[in-house]
Amino acid sequence: PTNKDTRVINFMAATTKKDYVLMARTSAEFLNRVISIAEIIIRDHFKPLRDRVFPPADMGGIAGGTKYIVDGIMFKFSFPSEDSPYMGSYELAQKATGHDIRGAISIFHAIEDVRKERDINLNVSLLSVIDHLGFRVEIMTLLDLGKGSLKVGSGNACSSVPHGALDDTEKPVNEDMCTIARRIGLAVHEVKVGGNTVQLGFGADVEAHVDKH
């Protein structure tokens, strides 16, 4: 499926047999599509740019590796560039990618757990990790986000105070994020930039956005 097909499915709201069938089918279709693309990206990575099937995307950032956009889906090749924090180590870059998906799974289950007690308007996007020929690619759907969608976390490496309490639209999202953090055993902590502070449940690079839907 394309990103347009997958982004509107609330996996944690599945309550009927039809919902679960749709969830399983969409997940299977997503994996079938991204596996073949990820394998091509890995095999092509060390070729000259002109010979690659999919050209890299210029999306900024260095820690996530080399990024590609295909069919509305983002692929991040775990590549430790010279200016990345992984000191040229593929092992460290791949380990960081593994932490990404483990963290997303923990958040997913924590949201489900909280939802048994009360409504909580948080979700995680489709995410996958593909290993091939000793290399690793992280895959996630691109979300339909607009200007001002960031409500919790930092989009500029904390050059300014992270979002979470800048206005009344951010505070309830941040409260839910802090609830999830506590549920998985993380302490809510203060982040200070200049003279401004905000209480966050996760690291400042863990972002929560409000989409257009």
C-alpha positions as a printed Julia matrix, in Angstrom:
213×3 Matrix{Float64}:
   0.0    0.0     0.0
   1.03   3.61   -0.34
   1.42   5.93    2.62
  -2.04   7.33    1.83
  -3.53   3.87    2.41
  -1.78   3.18    5.7
  -1.78   6.45    7.59
  -5.53   6.48    8.28
  -5.67   3.1    10.03
  -5.68   3.32   13.81
  -4.07   0.04   14.77
  -4.81   0.46   18.44
  -8.51   1.1    17.84
  -9.07  -2.34   16.31
 -12.02  -3.84   18.18
 -13.81  -6.08   15.66
 -12.79  -9.06   13.56
 -12.98  -6.83   10.47
 -10.61  -4.32   12.11
  -8.06  -7.0    12.91
  -8.25  -8.49    9.41
  -7.62  -5.03    7.93
  -4.75  -4.47   10.36
  -3.1   -7.79    9.51
  -3.57  -7.34    5.76
  -2.2   -3.8     5.77
   0.83  -4.83    7.83
   1.56  -7.74    5.47
   1.21  -5.54    2.38
   3.42  -2.89    3.94
   6.15  -5.44    4.71
   5.95  -7.06    1.29
   6.45  -3.68   -0.36
   9.2   -2.29    1.84
  11.33  -5.46    1.98
  12.01  -5.41   -1.76
  12.77  -1.68   -1.74
  15.06  -1.94    1.3
  17.04  -4.77   -0.31
  17.55  -2.67   -3.46
  18.69   0.32   -1.37
  21.22  -1.84    0.48
  22.61  -3.45   -2.67
  22.87  -0.06   -4.41
  24.3    1.93   -1.52
  27.94   1.68   -2.53
  27.28   2.35   -6.21
  27.73   5.8    -7.76
  24.6    7.93   -7.35
  23.87   7.82  -11.08
  23.64   4.01  -10.95
  21.25   3.7    -8.01
  17.61   2.76   -8.54
  16.47   5.17   -5.81
  18.35   8.45   -5.24
  18.98   9.59   -1.65
  16.72  12.35   -0.28
  18.16  15.55    1.17
  16.27  15.7     4.47
  18.97  16.96    6.83
  20.2   15.24    9.97
  23.23  12.99   10.35
  22.38  10.41   13.02
  19.63   8.69   11.04
  21.88   7.64    8.17
  21.21   8.03    4.46
  17.54   8.7     3.78
  15.35   7.73    0.82
  11.71   8.5    -0.02
   9.89   5.86   -2.07
   6.09   5.62   -2.5
   5.53   8.06    0.36
   7.6    5.91    2.71
  10.92   6.91    4.29
  13.86   4.5     4.32
  16.89   5.22    6.52
  20.03   3.24    5.72
  22.04   2.77    8.93
  25.21   4.31    7.53
  27.76   5.85    9.93
  28.99   8.89    8.0
  32.17  10.61    9.19
  30.22  13.37   10.96
  27.7   11.03   12.62
  27.88  10.21   16.36
  28.66   6.54   15.64
  32.39   6.99   14.98
  32.28   5.19   11.64
  30.84   2.02   13.2
  28.11   0.16   11.32
  27.5   -1.86   14.47
  26.69   1.25   16.52
  24.51   2.72   13.75
  22.55  -0.54   13.49
  22.22  -0.79   17.26
  20.7    2.71   17.35
  18.16   1.64   14.71
  17.29  -1.38   16.83
  16.69   0.93   19.79
  14.31   2.99   17.63
  11.99   0.09   16.92
  12.19  -1.3    20.46
  11.26   2.13   21.79
   8.33   2.41   19.36
   7.06  -1.03   20.4
   7.29  -0.08   24.09
   5.36   3.15   23.45
   2.76   1.25   21.4
   2.07  -1.2    24.24
   2.08   1.54   26.86
  -0.56   3.47   24.9
  -2.67   0.33   24.64
  -2.32  -0.18   28.38
  -3.38   3.38   29.21
  -6.26   3.18   26.74
  -7.81   0.44   28.88
  -8.24   3.05   31.61
  -9.05   6.22   29.69
  -9.03   7.85   26.27
  -5.59   8.89   25.08
  -5.06  10.5    21.7
  -1.63   9.1    20.84
  -0.6    6.67   18.12
   2.59   5.4    16.53
   3.15   5.15   12.78
   4.0    1.98   10.87
   7.64   1.14   11.44
   9.87  -1.7    10.29
  13.53  -2.69   10.32
  14.97  -4.77    7.47
  18.33  -6.57    7.69
  19.98  -7.68    4.44
  23.57  -8.67    3.57
  24.77  -7.52    6.99
  23.26  -4.03    6.67
  20.12  -2.48    8.15
  17.38  -0.14    6.94
  14.74   1.51    9.11
  11.4    2.2     7.43
   8.5    4.41    8.46
   5.51   6.01    6.8
   5.59   9.73    6.12
   2.84  11.41    8.09
   0.51  14.1     6.78
   1.89  16.94    8.86
   1.56  20.65    8.35
   3.3   23.73    9.69
   2.97  23.89   13.45
   2.34  20.14   13.82
   5.17  19.66   16.35
   3.7   19.69   19.86
   6.3   17.87   21.97
  10.07  17.64   21.47
  12.67  19.57   19.54
  12.96  20.01   15.8
  16.17  22.03   15.95
  18.49  20.01   18.21
  17.49  22.12   21.23
  18.8   25.41   19.89
  15.56  26.71   21.45
  13.49  25.25   24.26
  11.65  22.09   23.09
   7.93  22.11   22.49
   5.65  20.84   25.23
   4.45  23.9    27.1
   4.74  26.8    24.65
   0.95  27.12   24.28
  -2.32  25.46   25.3
  -2.32  23.13   22.28
   0.95  21.55   23.4
   0.24  20.97   27.08
  -2.36  18.16   26.79
  -0.2   16.29   24.26
   2.81  16.63   26.55
   0.76  15.41   29.52
  -0.15  12.27   27.56
   3.48  11.76   26.53
   4.56  12.07   30.17
   1.91   9.52   31.15
   3.33   7.06   28.62
   6.89   7.74   29.77
   5.96   6.96   33.38
   4.14   3.81   32.28
   7.36   2.41   30.78
   9.49   3.47   33.74
  10.97   6.77   32.56
  11.21   9.8    34.81
   9.72  13.12   33.73
  12.59  15.6    33.73
  13.35  19.25   33.11
  14.97  20.44   29.91
  16.42  23.94   30.05
  17.57  26.05   27.12
  18.67  29.56   27.94
  16.26  30.8    30.58
  13.34  28.65   29.42
  12.4   25.21   30.73
   9.96  22.43   29.9
   9.1   19.14   31.58
   9.42  16.16   29.19
   8.91  12.44   29.66
  11.25  11.41   26.83
  14.41  12.79   25.3
  13.95  16.07   23.44
  14.46  14.3    20.1
  11.35  12.15   20.66
   8.69  14.19   18.9
   4.9   14.18   19.05
   2.99  15.76   16.17
  -0.66  16.5    15.5
  -1.55  15.45   11.96
  -4.08  17.04    9.62
  -6.7   14.36   10.34
